[in-house]
Coordinates of C-alpha atoms in Angstrom, one line a residue:
M1 CA 1.2 0.3 15.7
N2 CA -0.8 -0.8 12.7
R3 CA -0.7 -4.2 14.3
Y4 CA -3.9 -5.4 12.8
C5 CA -4.8 -8.7 11.3
L6 CA -8.0 -9.6 9.6
L7 CA -9.1 -13.0 10.8
I8 CA -9.9 -15.1 7.8
L9 CA -11.5 -18.6 7.6
F10 CA -10.6 -20.2 4.3
A11 CA -12.4 -23.3 3.0
L12 CA -10.6 -25.2 0.3
C13 CA -12.7 -25.5 -2.8
S14 CA -13.7 -28.9 -3.9
S15 CA -15.1 -29.7 -7.4
H16 CA -14.9 -32.4 -10.0
V17 CA -11.9 -31.6 -12.2
L18 CA -9.2 -33.4 -14.1
S19 CA -7.3 -35.7 -11.9
A20 CA -4.0 -33.9 -12.8
Q21 CA -5.1 -31.0 -10.6
D22 CA -4.5 -33.2 -7.5
K23 CA -0.8 -33.5 -8.2
E24 CA 1.5 -31.7 -5.8
V25 CA 2.7 -28.3 -7.0
S26 CA 6.3 -28.8 -8.0
P27 CA 8.7 -25.9 -8.7
T28 CA 11.3 -28.2 -10.4
S29 CA 9.4 -30.0 -13.2
G30 CA 7.0 -29.1 -16.0
E31 CA 6.8 -26.1 -18.2
S32 CA 7.2 -22.5 -17.0
Y33 CA 4.7 -19.8 -16.4
H34 CA 4.7 -16.0 -15.8
L35 CA 3.0 -14.6 -12.7
F36 CA 1.5 -11.2 -12.0
V37 CA 1.4 -9.5 -8.6
E38 CA -0.9 -6.5 -8.4
G39 CA -1.9 -4.1 -5.6
F40 CA -5.5 -3.7 -4.4
D41 CA -7.1 -1.5 -1.7
W42 CA -6.7 -4.3 0.8
G43 CA -3.1 -5.4 -0.2
A44 CA -1.2 -7.3 -2.9
A45 CA -2.4 -10.4 -4.7
F46 CA -1.4 -13.0 -7.3
S47 CA -3.9 -11.9 -9.9
R48 CA -2.9 -13.3 -13.3
V49 CA -0.8 -16.1 -14.8
L50 CA 0.5 -16.5 -18.3
V51 CA 1.3 -19.8 -20.1
K52 CA 2.5 -20.5 -23.6
T53 CA 0.3 -23.1 -25.4
D54 CA 1.2 -25.1 -28.5
K55 CA -1.4 -23.4 -30.8
V56 CA -2.1 -19.8 -31.9
Q57 CA -5.7 -19.0 -31.1
K58 CA -8.0 -16.0 -31.2
S59 CA -9.7 -17.0 -28.0
F60 CA -9.2 -19.3 -25.1
Q61 CA -11.8 -20.9 -22.8
K62 CA -11.2 -20.4 -19.1
D63 CA -12.9 -23.7 -18.3
D64 CA -10.2 -25.5 -20.3
F65 CA -7.7 -24.7 -17.5
V66 CA -7.3 -25.7 -13.9
I67 CA -5.0 -23.8 -11.5
R68 CA -3.9 -25.3 -8.3
A69 CA -2.0 -23.0 -5.8
H70 CA 0.3 -23.7 -2.8
S71 CA 0.8 -20.7 -0.4
S72 CA 3.2 -20.8 2.5
T73 CA 5.5 -18.8 4.8
D74 CA 8.0 -19.5 7.5
C75 CA 6.0 -17.2 9.8
S76 CA 3.0 -19.3 10.7
Q77 CA 2.9 -20.8 14.2
E78 CA -0.1 -22.9 13.2
K79 CA 0.5 -26.6 12.4
G80 CA -0.2 -27.2 8.8
G81 CA -0.2 -23.4 8.1
D82 CA 0.3 -23.9 4.4
L83 CA -2.6 -23.3 2.1
Q84 CA -3.4 -25.4 -1.0
G85 CA -6.4 -24.9 -3.1
E86 CA -7.8 -24.3 -6.5
R87 CA -7.7 -20.7 -8.0
H88 CA -10.9 -19.7 -9.7
I89 CA -10.4 -18.4 -13.2
I90 CA -12.7 -15.5 -14.1
F91 CA -11.3 -14.7 -17.6
A92 CA -8.9 -15.9 -20.3
Y93 CA -7.5 -14.0 -23.2
P94 CA -4.8 -14.2 -25.9
S95 CA -1.8 -12.1 -25.0
D96 CA 1.8 -11.4 -25.7
E97 CA 4.4 -12.8 -23.2
N98 CA 4.0 -9.7 -21.1
G99 CA 0.3 -10.1 -20.5
K100 CA -0.9 -7.5 -23.0
R101 CA -4.0 -8.5 -24.9
V102 CA -3.6 -9.2 -28.6
N103 CA -5.9 -10.5 -31.4
S104 CA -4.3 -14.0 -31.5
S105 CA -1.5 -15.7 -29.8
E106 CA -0.1 -19.0 -28.4
W107 CA 0.2 -17.2 -25.1
V108 CA -2.9 -17.1 -22.8
T109 CA -3.4 -14.9 -19.8
L110 CA -5.6 -16.4 -17.1
V111 CA -7.2 -13.8 -14.8
M112 CA -7.7 -15.3 -11.3
E113 CA -10.3 -14.3 -8.7
V114 CA -8.8 -12.2 -5.8
G115 CA -10.3 -10.7 -2.7
P116 CA -9.7 -9.4 0.8
D117 CA -11.1 -12.6 2.3
L118 CA -9.7 -15.0 -0.3
Q119 CA -6.5 -16.0 1.5
I120 CA -5.2 -18.2 -1.2
S121 CA -5.0 -15.2 -3.6
K122 CA -2.9 -13.0 -1.3
A123 CA 0.8 -12.1 -2.0
T124 CA 1.6 -10.7 1.4
K125 CA 0.4 -11.4 4.9
Y126 CA 0.7 -9.7 8.3
Y127 CA 2.2 -11.7 11.3
Y128 CA 3.0 -10.7 14.8
N129 CA 4.6 -13.7 16.6
D130 CA 8.0 -15.0 17.6
Q131 CA 9.0 -15.8 14.0
C132 CA 7.8 -12.6 12.3
K133 CA 6.7 -9.1 13.2
G134 CA 5.1 -7.4 10.2
T135 CA 4.1 -7.9 6.7
V136 CA 5.9 -10.6 4.6
W137 CA 5.8 -11.8 1.1
I138 CA 4.2 -15.2 0.6
D139 CA 6.0 -18.2 -0.9
Y140 CA 3.8 -19.2 -3.8
A141 CA 3.7 -21.9 -6.4
L142 CA 1.1 -22.8 -9.1
S143 CA 0.3 -25.8 -11.2
I144 CA -1.7 -25.0 -14.3
T145 CA -3.2 -27.8 -16.4
Q146 CA -4.9 -27.5 -19.7
K147 CA -7.7 -30.2 -19.9
S148 CA -7.8 -30.5 -23.7
T149 CA -4.1 -31.2 -24.0
L150 CA -3.1 -32.4 -20.5
R151 CA -0.1 -30.0 -20.6
T152 CA 1.0 -28.8 -17.2
W153 CA 2.9 -25.6 -16.3
N154 CA 4.3 -25.7 -12.7
R155 CA 7.6 -23.7 -12.8
E156 CA 7.6 -19.9 -12.3
E157 CA 10.0 -18.3 -14.8
R158 CA 9.1 -14.6 -14.5
R159 CA 7.2 -12.3 -12.1
F160 CA 5.6 -9.0 -13.1
H161 CA 4.9 -6.2 -10.6
P162 CA 3.3 -3.5 -12.8
E163 CA 2.9 -0.9 -10.1
L164 CA 6.1 -1.7 -8.2
D165 CA 8.3 -1.7 -11.3
K166 CA 7.7 2.1 -11.6
F167 CA 9.9 2.6 -8.4
D168 CA 13.6 2.5 -7.8
L169 CA 13.9 0.2 -4.8
S170 CA 17.6 0.6 -4.3
G171 CA 17.6 3.7 -2.0
S172 CA 19.7 3.4 1.2
F173 CA 20.6 6.0 3.8
S174 CA 23.3 5.5 6.4
Y175 CA 23.0 7.0 9.9
G176 CA 24.3 6.4 13.4
K177 CA 26.8 3.7 13.9
G178 CA 26.5 1.6 10.8
E179 CA 22.7 1.7 10.7
K180 CA 20.8 2.0 7.5
M181 CA 17.3 3.0 6.4
R182 CA 16.0 1.8 3.0
Y183 CA 13.7 3.7 0.7
A184 CA 11.9 3.5 -2.6
S185 CA 11.5 6.5 -5.0
F186 CA 9.6 7.5 -8.1
T187 CA 10.8 10.1 -10.6
P188 CA 8.1 11.7 -12.8
Q189 CA 8.4 11.9 -16.6
T190 CA 7.8 15.6 -17.1
D191 CA 9.1 18.7 -18.8
N192 CA 8.6 20.8 -15.7
K193 CA 11.7 22.3 -14.3
K194 CA 10.4 21.8 -10.8
S195 CA 8.0 19.2 -9.5
P196 CA 6.6 18.6 -6.0
L197 CA 7.6 15.7 -3.7
I198 CA 5.0 13.4 -2.1
I199 CA 6.4 11.5 0.9
W200 CA 4.5 8.4 2.2
L201 CA 5.3 6.9 5.6
H202 CA 4.1 3.3 6.1
G203 CA 2.4 1.8 9.1
G204 CA 4.0 -0.3 11.8
G205 CA 3.4 -3.5 9.9
E206 CA 5.6 -2.6 6.9
G207 CA 8.9 -2.0 8.6
G208 CA 12.2 -3.8 7.8
Y209 CA 14.7 -3.6 4.9
D210 CA 12.5 -4.4 1.9
P211 CA 10.9 -1.2 0.5
S212 CA 8.6 -3.3 -1.7
I213 CA 6.7 -4.2 1.5
A214 CA 6.3 -0.5 2.4
L215 CA 4.9 0.1 -1.1
M216 CA 2.7 -3.0 -1.6
G217 CA 1.5 -3.5 2.0
N218 CA -1.2 -0.9 1.5
K219 CA -1.0 0.3 -2.1
A220 CA 1.3 3.2 -1.6
T221 CA 2.4 2.5 -5.2
H222 CA -0.8 4.4 -6.2
Y223 CA 1.0 7.7 -5.7
A224 CA 2.9 7.0 -8.9
S225 CA -0.4 6.2 -10.8
D226 CA -1.7 8.4 -13.6
E227 CA -4.8 9.1 -11.5
I228 CA -2.8 10.7 -8.7
Q229 CA 0.1 12.1 -10.7
H230 CA -2.2 14.3 -12.9
H231 CA -3.3 16.3 -9.9
F232 CA 0.3 17.4 -9.4
D233 CA 1.3 17.6 -13.0
G234 CA 3.9 15.1 -12.2
A235 CA 5.4 14.5 -8.7
Y236 CA 8.4 12.8 -7.1
V237 CA 7.4 10.1 -4.6
L238 CA 9.6 9.0 -1.7
V239 CA 8.7 6.0 0.5
P240 CA 11.2 5.5 3.3
Q241 CA 11.1 2.3 5.3
C242 CA 11.7 2.1 9.0
P243 CA 13.8 -0.8 10.3
G244 CA 11.3 -1.4 13.0
A245 CA 8.3 0.9 13.8
W246 CA 8.4 4.7 13.5
M247 CA 7.2 5.0 17.2
D248 CA 9.9 2.7 18.6
N249 CA 11.7 4.1 21.6
E250 CA 15.3 3.1 22.6
E251 CA 14.0 -0.2 24.0
G252 CA 12.1 -1.0 20.8
I253 CA 8.8 -0.4 22.4
V254 CA 6.2 1.6 20.6
T255 CA 5.1 4.9 22.1
M256 CA 2.0 6.9 21.2
G257 CA 4.1 10.1 21.6
K258 CA 4.6 9.9 25.3
E259 CA 8.3 9.1 24.9
E260 CA 10.9 10.1 22.4
D261 CA 11.2 7.8 19.3
V262 CA 14.6 6.9 17.8
Y263 CA 13.8 7.4 14.1
H264 CA 12.5 10.9 13.6
K265 CA 16.0 12.5 13.4
P266 CA 17.5 10.0 10.8
L267 CA 14.3 10.1 8.8
L268 CA 14.3 13.9 8.6
A269 CA 18.0 13.6 7.6
L270 CA 17.1 11.0 4.9
I271 CA 14.4 13.3 3.4
K272 CA 16.6 16.3 3.3
D273 CA 19.4 14.3 1.7
F274 CA 17.0 13.0 -0.9
V275 CA 15.8 16.5 -1.7
D276 CA 19.4 17.8 -1.9
H277 CA 20.3 15.1 -4.5
H278 CA 17.3 15.8 -6.7
E279 CA 17.4 19.3 -8.2
G280 CA 14.0 18.8 -9.9
I281 CA 12.2 18.9 -6.6
D282 CA 10.3 22.0 -5.8
R283 CA 11.3 22.7 -2.2
K284 CA 8.2 24.8 -1.6
R285 CA 5.9 21.9 -2.3
I286 CA 7.1 19.0 -0.1
Y287 CA 4.1 17.0 1.1
L288 CA 4.3 14.6 4.0
G289 CA 1.8 11.8 4.7
G290 CA 1.4 8.5 6.4
C291 CA -0.9 6.0 8.1
S292 CA -1.0 4.8 11.7
N293 CA 2.6 4.7 12.8
G294 CA 3.4 6.8 9.7
G295 CA 0.6 9.2 10.7
Y296 CA 2.4 9.6 14.0
M297 CA 5.7 10.3 12.3
T298 CA 4.1 12.7 9.9
L299 CA 2.9 14.9 12.8
K300 CA 6.2 14.3 14.6
L301 CA 8.3 15.7 11.7
M302 CA 5.9 18.6 11.1
L303 CA 6.3 19.5 14.8
Q304 CA 10.1 19.2 14.6
D305 CA 10.4 21.3 11.4
P306 CA 7.1 22.9 10.5
D307 CA 8.7 25.3 7.9
Y308 CA 10.1 22.5 5.8
F309 CA 6.8 20.8 4.7
A310 CA 4.1 22.5 2.7
A311 CA 1.3 20.3 3.9
G312 CA 0.5 17.0 5.7
F313 CA -2.0 14.3 5.1
V314 CA -2.6 11.8 8.0
S315 CA -4.7 8.7 8.1
S316 CA -5.5 6.5 11.2
S317 CA -3.1 8.7 13.2
A318 CA -1.3 6.9 16.1
Y319 CA -0.2 10.1 17.9
F320 CA -2.2 10.7 21.0
S321 CA -3.3 14.3 21.1
K322 CA -2.6 14.5 24.9
Y323 CA 1.1 14.1 24.2
I324 CA 1.3 17.1 21.9
S325 CA 1.9 20.3 23.9
D326 CA -0.1 23.5 23.4
E327 CA 3.1 25.0 22.1
G328 CA 3.4 22.2 19.6
V329 CA -0.2 22.8 18.4
K330 CA 0.5 26.5 17.9
S331 CA 3.7 25.7 15.9
I332 CA 1.7 23.9 13.2
K333 CA -1.6 25.7 13.3
K334 CA -0.8 27.5 10.1
K335 CA 0.2 24.3 8.3
P336 CA -2.3 22.7 5.9
I337 CA -3.2 19.3 7.3
W338 CA -5.9 16.9 6.2
F339 CA -6.8 14.0 8.6
A340 CA -8.7 10.8 7.7
H341 CA -10.0 8.4 10.3
S342 CA -12.8 5.9 10.8
K343 CA -15.1 6.0 13.8
D344 CA -14.8 2.2 14.2
D345 CA -11.0 2.2 14.2
N346 CA -10.2 0.2 17.4
T347 CA -6.4 0.2 16.8
T348 CA -5.9 3.9 16.9
K349 CA -9.1 5.4 18.3
A350 CA -10.2 8.7 16.7
D351 CA -11.3 10.1 20.1
E352 CA -7.7 9.8 21.4
T353 CA -5.9 11.0 18.3
A354 CA -7.3 12.8 15.2
I355 CA -10.5 14.3 16.7
P356 CA -9.1 16.1 19.8
L357 CA -6.1 17.3 17.8
Y358 CA -8.3 18.6 15.0
H359 CA -10.3 20.6 17.5
R360 CA -7.2 21.9 19.3
L361 CA -5.8 23.1 16.0
K362 CA -9.1 24.8 15.2
E363 CA -9.2 26.5 18.6
A364 CA -5.7 27.7 18.1
G365 CA -6.8 29.5 14.9
A366 CA -6.1 26.9 12.2
K367 CA -7.9 27.8 8.9
N368 CA -6.6 25.1 6.5
V369 CA -7.1 21.9 8.6
Y370 CA -9.7 19.2 7.8
L371 CA -10.8 15.8 9.2
S372 CA -12.7 13.3 7.0
L373 CA -14.3 11.1 9.6
F374 CA -15.9 7.9 8.2
D375 CA -18.4 5.6 9.9
H376 CA -16.7 2.6 8.4
V377 CA -14.0 1.7 5.8
I378 CA -16.1 0.2 3.0
D379 CA -15.4 -1.5 -0.3
I380 CA -15.1 1.5 -2.5
S381 CA -14.3 -0.6 -5.5
G382 CA -17.8 -2.2 -5.4
S383 CA -16.2 -5.6 -6.1
Y384 CA -16.8 -7.2 -2.7
G385 CA -20.1 -5.9 -1.5
G386 CA -19.7 -2.1 -1.7
E387 CA -21.2 -0.3 1.3
A388 CA -22.2 -3.6 2.8
Y389 CA -18.6 -4.8 3.1
H390 CA -16.7 -3.3 6.0
Y391 CA -12.9 -3.6 6.2
N392 CA -11.1 -3.4 9.6
G393 CA -11.8 0.2 10.7
H394 CA -8.0 0.9 10.9
L395 CA -7.7 0.9 7.1
S396 CA -8.8 4.5 6.5
W397 CA -5.8 5.0 4.3
I398 CA -7.8 3.2 1.6
Y399 CA -9.7 6.5 1.2
V400 CA -6.5 8.5 1.1
H401 CA -4.8 6.4 -1.6
E402 CA -7.9 6.5 -3.8
N403 CA -8.5 10.2 -3.3
E404 CA -11.9 9.6 -1.7
C405 CA -11.6 12.2 1.1
R406 CA -14.0 15.0 0.3
L407 CA -15.9 16.0 3.5
D408 CA -14.9 17.7 6.7
I409 CA -15.8 16.5 10.2
D410 CA -19.2 18.2 9.9
G411 CA -20.1 16.2 6.8
K412 CA -19.9 19.3 4.5
P413 CA -17.6 19.4 1.4
V414 CA -14.1 20.7 1.9
K415 CA -13.7 23.8 -0.3
W416 CA -10.6 25.3 -1.8
K417 CA -10.9 28.7 -3.3
G418 CA -14.7 28.4 -3.1
K419 CA -15.0 25.1 -4.9
P420 CA -15.5 21.6 -3.5
T421 CA -12.3 19.6 -3.6
S422 CA -10.8 16.2 -2.6
M423 CA -7.6 15.5 -0.8
M424 CA -5.1 15.2 -3.7
P425 CA -6.0 18.3 -5.7
W426 CA -6.1 20.2 -2.4
L427 CA -2.7 18.9 -1.5
A428 CA -1.2 19.8 -4.9
A429 CA -2.4 23.4 -4.4
Q430 CA -0.5 23.9 -1.1
S431 CA 2.9 25.7 -1.1
N432 CA 5.2 27.3 1.4

């Protein structure tokens, strides 16, 4: 599941600029630049570019530069699927060669406009066709021209991934007959003898053998951020990547829980192996969460081994409630679980997944189970229209990553020990 695609119409900008901007972007000539890839609620984007000028300055004028971009993949079935266009520069500042602002420098960092509907800014894209099935990195090239000097930079030398670079992307777990599952991990810098473990399971669109996709496809890198980490006083983060989709059966067809999947056993083995090899993990505080396909697998693993996990957090669940037996519901009724879903999710409908399961758990006697049910998934950053901007309703994990789940299904604040709470501090308080 998680096979969604926001349909975007992109109009190439046209404005009167230096004629040098109309030159084809070439990766083999000109001077070099450094490029930043950063994660946003809606995905990853090429957000900043750094170039070295020939003069130390205390300030730079953004209008003195023109940036032309060329974006392409091998996945598009559309004729002329490549995008070329001008990148709008919103700010320029003197920096060191790593993009850190300084008082004066010959290096300048150009901050570019990004957005969920600005296709030319995106670093990843979701496809589902004969060529590609899932999220892929975009091939990207820039040509930057300084109007005052006519200098051009059009060769990428270095790429920065500030959030991604916190993770070890080399994890690999072997299972079956020569099969492997990749994973990314984060180790907290803490003096604590034991720290909890947060496990995030990606959606169906982020499968494969490149954990960076599982992390950047929907901002799972945020679990290593200071904002999230402080709730746990430092936590390990594990992000396994499924070779296909977590709900795949033996024929590679996704199931909503009706049939047995082929990945829950090796995934559980991977998790336990990771814990066994990291003595600093508090085995009483292992938290399991995921979105869509990953929401399905979160529930699947909790049903398989309910005593292993301290709590679950599930967004846009893809597990049909009708395929979970009454015995299964009873087996997890004492487990802390917090669901998040949007009413306008047409990919995994709340009326078939989260809502009926929530009520069944409550009827079975669950005391520590919640469901944050949103009308829409809005722009919580306020950068693209705020409440007026509606994402695809399937993207309720945006609220989870940003710790914006606070209300139960009845619209009242969730309380922990008598005080209103949000999902992350609640999660950090759970223990076996």
